[in-house]
PDB file of C-alpha atoms in Angstrom:
ATOM      1  CA  MET A   1     -38.751 -15.914 -11.093  1.00  0.00           C
ATOM      2  CA  ARG A   2     -36.037 -18.635 -12.462  1.00  0.00           C
ATOM      3  CA  LEU A   3     -33.638 -17.070 -16.311  1.00  0.00           C
ATOM      4  CA  ALA A   4     -32.549 -19.946 -18.198  1.00  0.00           C
ATOM      5  CA  ARG A   5     -31.761 -20.249 -21.587  1.00  0.00           C
ATOM      6  CA  ILE A   6     -32.874 -23.250 -23.266  1.00  0.00           C
ATOM      7  CA  ALA A   7     -31.979 -25.277 -27.034  1.00  0.00           C
ATOM      8  CA  HIS A   8     -35.416 -26.366 -27.603  1.00  0.00           C
ATOM      9  CA  PRO A   9     -36.455 -28.296 -30.752  1.00  0.00           C
ATOM     10  CA  GLN A  10     -36.955 -26.077 -32.680  1.00  0.00           C
ATOM     11  CA  GLY A  11     -33.227 -23.641 -32.425  1.00  0.00           C
ATOM     12  CA  PHE A  12     -32.673 -21.655 -28.510  1.00  0.00           C
ATOM     13  CA  ALA A  13     -34.398 -19.354 -26.024  1.00  0.00           C
ATOM     14  CA  PHE A  14     -34.754 -17.281 -22.982  1.00  0.00           C
ATOM     15  CA  VAL A  15     -36.712 -17.867 -20.574  1.00  0.00           C
ATOM     16  CA  GLU A  16     -38.523 -18.640 -17.117  1.00  0.00           C
ATOM     17  CA  VAL A  17     -38.056 -21.903 -15.855  1.00  0.00           C
ATOM     18  CA  ARG A  18     -41.769 -22.389 -13.777  1.00  0.00           C
ATOM     19  CA  GLY A  19     -42.566 -25.013 -11.248  1.00  0.00           C
ATOM     20  CA  ASP A  20     -42.332 -26.470  -8.586  1.00  0.00           C
ATOM     21  CA  ILE A  21     -37.809 -27.118  -8.099  1.00  0.00           C
ATOM     22  CA  ALA A  22     -38.256 -29.900  -5.885  1.00  0.00           C
ATOM     23  CA  ASP A  23     -41.137 -31.484  -8.455  1.00  0.00           C
ATOM     24  CA  PRO A  24     -38.757 -31.756 -11.185  1.00  0.00           C
ATOM     25  CA  SER A  25     -41.510 -32.983 -13.102  1.00  0.00           C
ATOM     26  CA  SER A  26     -43.548 -29.736 -12.513  1.00  0.00           C
ATOM     27  CA  LEU A  27     -40.803 -27.399 -14.293  1.00  0.00           C
ATOM     28  CA  THR A  28     -41.623 -25.372 -17.237  1.00  0.00           C
ATOM     29  CA  CYS A  29     -40.082 -23.521 -20.057  1.00  0.00           C
ATOM     30  CA  ALA A  30     -41.893 -20.259 -21.106  1.00  0.00           C
ATOM     31  CA  GLU A  31     -40.392 -18.375 -24.210  1.00  0.00           C
ATOM     32  CA  ILE A  32     -38.687 -14.855 -23.608  1.00  0.00           C
ATOM     33  CA  SER A  33     -39.598 -12.935 -26.767  1.00  0.00           C
ATOM     34  CA  GLU A  34     -36.020 -11.514 -26.960  1.00  0.00           C
ATOM     35  CA  HIS A  35     -33.569 -10.975 -23.563  1.00  0.00           C
ATOM     36  CA  PRO A  36     -34.195 -11.336 -20.071  1.00  0.00           C
ATOM     37  CA  PHE A  37     -32.915  -7.854 -18.863  1.00  0.00           C
ATOM     38  CA  GLY A  38     -36.166  -5.029 -17.861  1.00  0.00           C
ATOM     39  CA  THR A  39     -39.429  -6.443 -17.839  1.00  0.00           C
ATOM     40  CA  PRO A  40     -39.391  -9.216 -20.143  1.00  0.00           C
ATOM     41  CA  GLU A  41     -42.358 -10.343 -22.435  1.00  0.00           C
ATOM     42  CA  PHE A  42     -43.210 -13.491 -22.714  1.00  0.00           C
ATOM     43  CA  THR A  43     -44.124 -15.276 -26.634  1.00  0.00           C
ATOM     44  CA  GLY A  44     -46.386 -17.855 -24.879  1.00  0.00           C
ATOM     45  CA  ARG A  45     -44.568 -21.097 -26.384  1.00  0.00           C
ATOM     46  CA  GLU A  46     -43.791 -23.104 -23.341  1.00  0.00           C
ATOM     47  CA  TRP A  47     -41.804 -26.566 -23.676  1.00  0.00           C
ATOM     48  CA  PRO A  48     -41.344 -28.995 -20.336  1.00  0.00           C
ATOM     49  CA  LEU A  49     -38.019 -28.779 -19.072  1.00  0.00           C
ATOM     50  CA  ALA A  50     -37.782 -32.848 -19.424  1.00  0.00           C
ATOM     51  CA  ASP A  51     -37.384 -31.080 -23.592  1.00  0.00           C
ATOM     52  CA  VAL A  52     -35.574 -29.559 -23.759  1.00  0.00           C
ATOM     53  CA  ARG A  53     -31.630 -28.726 -22.789  1.00  0.00           C
ATOM     54  CA  LEU A  54     -30.550 -25.745 -20.200  1.00  0.00           C
ATOM     55  CA  LEU A  55     -27.408 -23.955 -21.206  1.00  0.00           C
ATOM     56  CA  ALA A  56     -25.600 -21.208 -19.438  1.00  0.00           C
ATOM     57  CA  PRO A  57     -28.067 -18.907 -17.827  1.00  0.00           C
ATOM     58  CA  ILE A  58     -26.918 -15.647 -19.833  1.00  0.00           C
ATOM     59  CA  LEU A  59     -24.333 -15.018 -22.848  1.00  0.00           C
ATOM     60  CA  ALA A  60     -20.878 -13.345 -20.729  1.00  0.00           C
ATOM     61  CA  SER A  61     -19.979 -10.772 -21.896  1.00  0.00           C
ATOM     62  CA  LYS A  62     -17.085 -10.315 -19.708  1.00  0.00           C
ATOM     63  CA  ILE A  63     -16.285 -12.060 -16.273  1.00  0.00           C
ATOM     64  CA  VAL A  64     -14.663 -10.266 -13.170  1.00  0.00           C
ATOM     65  CA  CYS A  65     -13.332 -13.032 -10.522  1.00  0.00           C
ATOM     66  CA  VAL A  66     -12.680 -11.937  -6.931  1.00  0.00           C
ATOM     67  CA  GLY A  67      -9.415 -13.718  -5.347  1.00  0.00           C
ATOM     68  CA  LYS A  68      -9.169 -14.975  -1.947  1.00  0.00           C
ATOM     69  CA  ASN A  69     -12.577 -13.393  -0.363  1.00  0.00           C
ATOM     70  CA  TYR A  70     -12.834 -15.994   2.404  1.00  0.00           C
ATOM     71  CA  ALA A  71     -10.159 -16.044   4.576  1.00  0.00           C
ATOM     72  CA  ASP A  72     -10.046 -19.796   5.118  1.00  0.00           C
ATOM     73  CA  HIS A  73      -9.315 -20.450   1.591  1.00  0.00           C
ATOM     74  CA  ALA A  74      -6.694 -17.800   1.479  1.00  0.00           C
ATOM     75  CA  GLU A  75      -5.119 -19.039   4.639  1.00  0.00           C
ATOM     76  CA  GLU A  76      -5.323 -22.947   2.715  1.00  0.00           C
ATOM     77  CA  MET A  77      -3.439 -21.005   0.035  1.00  0.00           C
ATOM     78  CA  GLY A  78      -1.330 -19.665   2.269  1.00  0.00           C
ATOM     79  CA  SER A  79      -1.672 -16.148   1.875  1.00  0.00           C
ATOM     80  CA  PRO A  80      -3.541 -13.425   4.069  1.00  0.00           C
ATOM     81  CA  ALA A  81      -6.811 -12.153   3.011  1.00  0.00           C
ATOM     82  CA  PRO A  82      -7.014  -8.618   0.819  1.00  0.00           C
ATOM     83  CA  ALA A  83      -7.671  -5.594   2.082  1.00  0.00           C
ATOM     84  CA  GLU A  84      -9.312  -4.949  -1.103  1.00  0.00           C
ATOM     85  CA  PRO A  85     -11.461  -7.140  -3.450  1.00  0.00           C
ATOM     86  CA  LEU A  86      -8.131  -9.041  -5.514  1.00  0.00           C
ATOM     87  CA  ILE A  87      -9.902  -9.045  -9.403  1.00  0.00           C
ATOM     88  CA  PHE A  88      -9.081 -11.073 -12.734  1.00  0.00           C
ATOM     89  CA  LEU A  89     -10.987 -12.036 -15.193  1.00  0.00           C
ATOM     90  CA  LYS A  90     -11.987 -14.987 -17.150  1.00  0.00           C
ATOM     91  CA  PRO A  91     -13.030 -15.085 -21.522  1.00  0.00           C
ATOM     92  CA  ASN A  92     -16.327 -15.221 -21.587  1.00  0.00           C
ATOM     93  CA  THR A  93     -15.048 -18.845 -24.117  1.00  0.00           C
ATOM     94  CA  SER A  94     -14.790 -19.774 -21.202  1.00  0.00           C
ATOM     95  CA  VAL A  95     -18.068 -20.437 -20.189  1.00  0.00           C
ATOM     96  CA  VAL A  96     -20.701 -24.052 -20.462  1.00  0.00           C
ATOM     97  CA  GLY A  97     -23.541 -24.110 -18.985  1.00  0.00           C
ATOM     98  CA  PRO A  98     -24.819 -27.772 -17.193  1.00  0.00           C
ATOM     99  CA  GLU A  99     -23.570 -31.137 -17.750  1.00  0.00           C
ATOM    100  CA  ALA A 100     -21.779 -29.092 -20.634  1.00  0.00           C
ATOM    101  CA  ALA A 101     -18.365 -32.033 -20.016  1.00  0.00           C
ATOM    102  CA  ILE A 102     -15.104 -29.784 -18.108  1.00  0.00           C
ATOM    103  CA  ALA A 103     -11.482 -30.289 -20.242  1.00  0.00           C
ATOM    104  CA  TYR A 104      -9.428 -30.963 -19.137  1.00  0.00           C
ATOM    105  CA  PRO A 105      -6.032 -29.412 -20.867  1.00  0.00           C
ATOM    106  CA  PRO A 106      -2.553 -32.285 -21.270  1.00  0.00           C
ATOM    107  CA  SER A 107      -0.547 -29.426 -20.432  1.00  0.00           C
ATOM    108  CA  SER A 108      -1.502 -29.116 -17.110  1.00  0.00           C
ATOM    109  CA  GLU A 109      -1.297 -31.779 -14.102  1.00  0.00           C
ATOM    110  CA  ARG A 110      -3.728 -30.174 -12.100  1.00  0.00           C
ATOM    111  CA  VAL A 111      -6.874 -29.384 -11.941  1.00  0.00           C
ATOM    112  CA  ASP A 112      -8.704 -28.075  -9.332  1.00  0.00           C
ATOM    113  CA  HIS A 113     -12.830 -27.285  -8.507  1.00  0.00           C
ATOM    114  CA  GLU A 114     -13.923 -23.852  -6.893  1.00  0.00           C
ATOM    115  CA  GLY A 115     -17.444 -24.008  -6.540  1.00  0.00           C
ATOM    116  CA  GLU A 116     -18.575 -19.606  -5.608  1.00  0.00           C
ATOM    117  CA  LEU A 117     -21.552 -18.065  -6.010  1.00  0.00           C
ATOM    118  CA  ALA A 118     -22.188 -15.584  -9.614  1.00  0.00           C
ATOM    119  CA  VAL A 119     -23.460 -12.408  -9.625  1.00  0.00           C
ATOM    120  CA  VAL A 120     -24.888 -11.571 -13.108  1.00  0.00           C
ATOM    121  CA  ILE A 121     -25.617  -7.545 -14.227  1.00  0.00           C
ATOM    122  CA  GLY A 122     -28.997  -6.934 -15.356  1.00  0.00           C
ATOM    123  CA  GLN A 123     -27.523  -2.682 -16.485  1.00  0.00           C
ATOM    124  CA  PRO A 124     -24.499  -0.607 -17.883  1.00  0.00           C
ATOM    125  CA  CYS A 125     -23.303   0.590 -15.168  1.00  0.00           C
ATOM    126  CA  ARG A 126     -20.017   2.797 -13.253  1.00  0.00           C
ATOM    127  CA  ASP A 127     -18.990   4.004  -9.580  1.00  0.00           C
ATOM    128  CA  VAL A 128     -21.719   2.137  -8.389  1.00  0.00           C
ATOM    129  CA  ALA A 129     -22.192   3.054  -4.110  1.00  0.00           C
ATOM    130  CA  ALA A 130     -22.929  -0.527  -2.602  1.00  0.00           C
ATOM    131  CA  ALA A 131     -25.934   0.564  -1.275  1.00  0.00           C
ATOM    132  CA  ARG A 132     -27.266   0.640  -4.067  1.00  0.00           C
ATOM    133  CA  ALA A 133     -25.497  -2.165  -6.011  1.00  0.00           C
ATOM    134  CA  HIS A 134     -29.395  -4.607  -5.657  1.00  0.00           C
ATOM    135  CA  GLU A 135     -30.232  -1.679  -7.855  1.00  0.00           C
ATOM    136  CA  VAL A 136     -27.831  -3.018 -11.540  1.00  0.00           C
ATOM    137  CA  ILE A 137     -28.127  -6.982 -10.839  1.00  0.00           C
ATOM    138  CA  LEU A 138     -30.483  -9.279 -13.059  1.00  0.00           C
ATOM    139  CA  GLY A 139     -29.300 -12.105 -10.419  1.00  0.00           C
ATOM    140  CA  TYR A 140     -27.648 -14.968  -9.286  1.00  0.00           C
ATOM    141  CA  THR A 141     -26.530 -18.099 -10.394  1.00  0.00           C
ATOM    142  CA  CYS A 142     -23.664 -21.031  -9.696  1.00  0.00           C
ATOM    143  CA  ALA A 143     -20.552 -20.888 -11.047  1.00  0.00           C
ATOM    144  CA  ASN A 144     -16.809 -23.016 -10.884  1.00  0.00           C
ATOM    145  CA  ASP A 145     -13.749 -21.277 -11.293  1.00  0.00           C
ATOM    146  CA  VAL A 146     -11.909 -24.598 -12.503  1.00  0.00           C
ATOM    147  CA  THR A 147      -8.260 -23.944 -11.839  1.00  0.00           C
ATOM    148  CA  ALA A 148      -5.421 -25.360 -13.616  1.00  0.00           C
ATOM    149  CA  ARG A 149      -3.983 -25.051 -10.620  1.00  0.00           C
ATOM    150  CA  ASP A 150       0.080 -25.731 -11.369  1.00  0.00           C
ATOM    151  CA  GLN A 151       0.091 -23.019 -13.893  1.00  0.00           C
ATOM    152  CA  GLN A 152      -1.946 -21.213 -11.711  1.00  0.00           C
ATOM    153  CA  LEU A 153       1.217 -20.340  -9.561  1.00  0.00           C
ATOM    154  CA  SER A 154       4.532 -21.505 -11.821  1.00  0.00           C
ATOM    155  CA  ASP A 155       3.162 -18.465 -14.270  1.00  0.00           C
ATOM    156  CA  GLY A 156       2.953 -15.605 -11.274  1.00  0.00           C
ATOM    157  CA  GLN A 157      -0.013 -14.599 -12.945  1.00  0.00           C
ATOM    158  CA  TRP A 158      -3.794 -16.602 -13.498  1.00  0.00           C
ATOM    159  CA  THR A 159      -4.889 -15.613 -17.161  1.00  0.00           C
ATOM    160  CA  ARG A 160      -3.573 -19.430 -17.607  1.00  0.00           C
ATOM    161  CA  GLY A 161      -4.290 -21.482 -15.493  1.00  0.00           C
ATOM    162  CA  LYS A 162      -7.933 -19.806 -15.564  1.00  0.00           C
ATOM    163  CA  GLY A 163      -8.431 -19.405 -18.655  1.00  0.00           C
ATOM    164  CA  TYR A 164      -9.212 -22.327 -20.022  1.00  0.00           C
ATOM    165  CA  ASP A 165     -11.945 -23.369 -22.299  1.00  0.00           C
ATOM    166  CA  THR A 166     -14.942 -24.943 -20.215  1.00  0.00           C
ATOM    167  CA  PHE A 167     -13.757 -23.352 -17.263  1.00  0.00           C
ATOM    168  CA  CYS A 168     -16.289 -21.706 -16.002  1.00  0.00           C
ATOM    169  CA  PRO A 169     -19.469 -23.364 -15.908  1.00  0.00           C
ATOM    170  CA  LEU A 170     -22.211 -21.648 -15.107  1.00  0.00           C
ATOM    171  CA  GLY A 171     -25.684 -22.576 -13.963  1.00  0.00           C
ATOM    172  CA  PRO A 172     -28.637 -23.798 -14.080  1.00  0.00           C
ATOM    173  CA  TRP A 173     -30.561 -20.821 -13.522  1.00  0.00           C
ATOM    174  CA  ILE A 174     -30.860 -17.602 -12.722  1.00  0.00           C
ATOM    175  CA  VAL A 175     -32.314 -16.264 -10.014  1.00  0.00           C
ATOM    176  CA  THR A 176     -33.560 -12.396  -9.478  1.00  0.00           C
ATOM    177  CA  ASP A 177     -34.962 -12.764  -6.003  1.00  0.00           C
ATOM    178  CA  LEU A 178     -32.087 -13.817  -4.081  1.00  0.00           C
ATOM    179  CA  ASP A 179     -30.487 -12.852  -0.937  1.00  0.00           C
ATOM    180  CA  PRO A 180     -26.977 -13.305  -1.572  1.00  0.00           C
ATOM    181  CA  ASN A 181     -26.200 -12.010   1.643  1.00  0.00           C
ATOM    182  CA  GLY A 182     -26.450 -16.561   3.832  1.00  0.00           C
ATOM    183  CA  LEU A 183     -25.816 -18.786   1.209  1.00  0.00           C
ATOM    184  CA  ASP A 184     -25.242 -22.427   1.891  1.00  0.00           C
ATOM    185  CA  VAL A 185     -22.381 -22.780  -0.797  1.00  0.00           C
ATOM    186  CA  ARG A 186     -21.023 -26.632  -1.221  1.00  0.00           C
ATOM    187  CA  THR A 187     -18.476 -28.498  -4.267  1.00  0.00           C
ATOM    188  CA  THR A 188     -18.973 -32.295  -3.877  1.00  0.00           C
ATOM    189  CA  LEU A 189     -16.740 -34.970  -5.962  1.00  0.00           C
ATOM    190  CA  THR A 190     -18.631 -37.972  -7.264  1.00  0.00           C
ATOM    191  CA  HIS A 191     -15.788 -40.771  -9.033  1.00  0.00           C
ATOM    192  CA  GLU A 192     -16.001 -42.842 -11.707  1.00  0.00           C
ATOM    193  CA  ASP A 193     -16.732 -45.638  -8.845  1.00  0.00           C
ATOM    194  CA  GLY A 194     -20.136 -43.597  -7.828  1.00  0.00           C
ATOM    195  CA  THR A 195     -19.100 -42.655  -4.210  1.00  0.00           C
ATOM    196  CA  SER A 196     -18.860 -39.209  -2.974  1.00  0.00           C
ATOM    197  CA  GLU A 197     -17.179 -36.602  -1.588  1.00  0.00           C
ATOM    198  CA  LEU A 198     -18.446 -33.240   0.022  1.00  0.00           C
ATOM    199  CA  ARG A 199     -15.511 -30.922  -1.075  1.00  0.00           C
ATOM    200  CA  GLN A 200     -16.154 -27.344  -0.391  1.00  0.00           C
ATOM    201  CA  ASP A 201     -18.900 -26.231   2.497  1.00  0.00           C
ATOM    202  CA  GLY A 202     -18.872 -22.473   3.210  1.00  0.00           C
ATOM    203  CA  ASN A 203     -21.892 -19.748   3.428  1.00  0.00           C
ATOM    204  CA  THR A 204     -21.496 -16.309   1.871  1.00  0.00           C
ATOM    205  CA  SER A 205     -21.596 -14.276   5.292  1.00  0.00           C
ATOM    206  CA  GLN A 206     -18.211 -15.916   5.219  1.00  0.00           C
ATOM    207  CA  PHE A 207     -17.227 -13.248   2.229  1.00  0.00           C
ATOM    208  CA  MET A 208     -14.090 -10.852   2.849  1.00  0.00           C
ATOM    209  CA  HIS A 209     -16.303  -8.505   0.972  1.00  0.00           C
ATOM    210  CA  THR A 210     -20.078  -8.451   0.529  1.00  0.00           C
ATOM    211  CA  VAL A 211     -21.804  -7.860  -3.406  1.00  0.00           C
ATOM    212  CA  GLY A 212     -22.606  -5.045  -2.447  1.00  0.00           C
ATOM    213  CA  GLU A 213     -18.778  -3.674  -1.651  1.00  0.00           C
ATOM    214  CA  ILE A 214     -17.199  -6.073  -4.768  1.00  0.00           C
ATOM    215  CA  ILE A 215     -19.573  -3.459  -7.523  1.00  0.00           C
ATOM    216  CA  GLU A 216     -18.743  -0.601  -5.885  1.00  0.00           C
ATOM    217  CA  TYR A 217     -15.285  -1.873  -6.114  1.00  0.00           C
ATOM    218  CA  VAL A 218     -15.188  -3.450 -10.050  1.00  0.00           C
ATOM    219  CA  SER A 219     -17.588  -0.570 -11.150  1.00  0.00           C
ATOM    220  CA  ARG A 220     -15.254   1.945  -9.781  1.00  0.00           C
ATOM    221  CA  VAL A 221     -12.423   0.530 -12.279  1.00  0.00           C
ATOM    222  CA  MET A 222     -14.439  -1.018 -15.513  1.00  0.00           C
ATOM    223  CA  THR A 223     -18.368   0.202 -16.767  1.00  0.00           C
ATOM    224  CA  LEU A 224     -20.475  -3.067 -16.098  1.00  0.00           C
ATOM    225  CA  LEU A 225     -22.551  -4.219 -19.247  1.00  0.00           C
ATOM    226  CA  PRO A 226     -26.040  -6.156 -19.298  1.00  0.00           C
ATOM    227  CA  GLY A 227     -24.694  -9.360 -19.091  1.00  0.00           C
ATOM    228  CA  ASP A 228     -21.623  -8.967 -17.107  1.00  0.00           C
ATOM    229  CA  VAL A 229     -20.814 -11.465 -14.269  1.00  0.00           C
ATOM    230  CA  ILE A 230     -19.043 -11.358 -11.325  1.00  0.00           C
ATOM    231  CA  LEU A 231     -17.771 -14.920  -9.754  1.00  0.00           C
ATOM    232  CA  THR A 232     -17.681 -13.964  -5.734  1.00  0.00           C
ATOM    233  CA  GLY A 233     -15.200 -15.869  -3.894  1.00  0.00           C
ATOM    234  CA  THR A 234     -14.689 -19.493  -3.581  1.00  0.00           C
ATOM    235  CA  PRO A 235     -14.412 -20.584   0.182  1.00  0.00           C
ATOM    236  CA  ALA A 236     -11.650 -23.583   1.147  1.00  0.00           C
ATOM    237  CA  GLY A 237     -11.432 -27.523   0.517  1.00  0.00           C
ATOM    238  CA  VAL A 238     -10.555 -26.609  -3.036  1.00  0.00           C
ATOM    239  CA  GLY A 239      -8.924 -29.137  -4.509  1.00  0.00           C
ATOM    240  CA  ALA A 240      -7.332 -31.007  -7.449  1.00  0.00           C
ATOM    241  CA  MET A 241      -9.955 -33.322 -10.173  1.00  0.00           C
ATOM    242  CA  LEU A 242      -9.518 -36.345 -12.332  1.00  0.00           C
ATOM    243  CA  PRO A 243     -11.563 -37.036 -16.132  1.00  0.00           C
ATOM    244  CA  GLY A 244     -13.625 -39.682 -15.065  1.00  0.00           C
ATOM    245  CA  ASP A 245     -15.147 -37.317 -12.102  1.00  0.00           C
ATOM    246  CA  ARG A 246     -18.705 -35.248 -12.106  1.00  0.00           C
ATOM    247  CA  VAL A 247     -18.614 -31.854  -9.793  1.00  0.00           C
ATOM    248  CA  THR A 248     -21.624 -30.180  -8.058  1.00  0.00           C
ATOM    249  CA  VAL A 249     -21.516 -26.980  -7.282  1.00  0.00           C
ATOM    250  CA  GLU A 250     -24.587 -25.890  -4.946  1.00  0.00           C
ATOM    251  CA  ILE A 251     -25.643 -23.386  -3.770  1.00  0.00           C
ATOM    252  CA  GLU A 252     -28.892 -22.584  -1.240  1.00  0.00           C
ATOM    253  CA  GLY A 253     -31.283 -20.971  -2.848  1.00  0.00           C
ATOM    254  CA  ILE A 254     -30.473 -21.436  -6.422  1.00  0.00           C
ATOM    255  CA  GLY A 255     -30.072 -25.264  -6.834  1.00  0.00           C
ATOM    256  CA  ALA A 256     -27.310 -27.496  -8.900  1.00  0.00           C
ATOM    257  CA  LEU A 257     -24.753 -27.537 -10.925  1.00  0.00           C
ATOM    258  CA  THR A 258     -22.955 -30.470 -12.480  1.00  0.00           C
ATOM    259  CA  ASN A 259     -20.478 -30.565 -15.165  1.00  0.00           C
ATOM    260  CA  PRO A 260     -18.301 -33.895 -15.975  1.00  0.00           C
ATOM    261  CA  VAL A 261     -14.110 -33.896 -16.471  1.00  0.00           C
ATOM    262  CA  VAL A 262     -12.994 -35.498 -19.927  1.00  0.00           C
ATOM    263  CA  ASP A 263      -9.993 -35.645 -21.103  1.00  0.00           C
ATOM    264  CA  ARG A 264      -9.994 -32.642 -23.648  1.00  0.00           C
TER     265      ARG A 264
END
């Protein structure tokens, strides 16, 4: 199942996106009556995907991020891979959806992309064993852990550099029946002149800590709630973006999340 949030002519809704993603004209949005958790109930209303606007697929209560979960990314950052998951938080006000602009803050001289697999939690949980983590997961989506790299490095902690409004694009939807192991994760930057460059090309098989291990670790620290989002780390190849660029995070089995970069 592909779960999404949309803006439609009468308002907003959670929906199931139905059809063949290889044929965008076939995609329709079936309205969910309340929320996507548990067994969704449908109202019977539908819209063609082309007639609505995709929003961030979940209203996250909190966003927990894992740093340096790929050894090659830890190496490019000049530090060893941590023995345990290195976690930090992004505010939920940083979340935007597909095609929403990433606002480049004037206080930063370098803003980087970080394409990541995101896990969406489906039920309240605490002290979850890694082997049972799948029981508390609603599904998976694409994320971009946008980072003001100069401020991350100068501040010595990551809240400001990771926390700006628009610094957590999510989407295009949540896929509920996905195996998170062995998925390709790619980030492409397209410049104003139309040229593109593949910046990141990793695979979740390179995780230092698996999705189950991450959920076990995080849930020992804090209670996880339905709609919480966990970003699982980024592969090597992070790099700067500039206003006028478009950044696309594409994950096998999910789809592509694209956002333009603009001056704030």
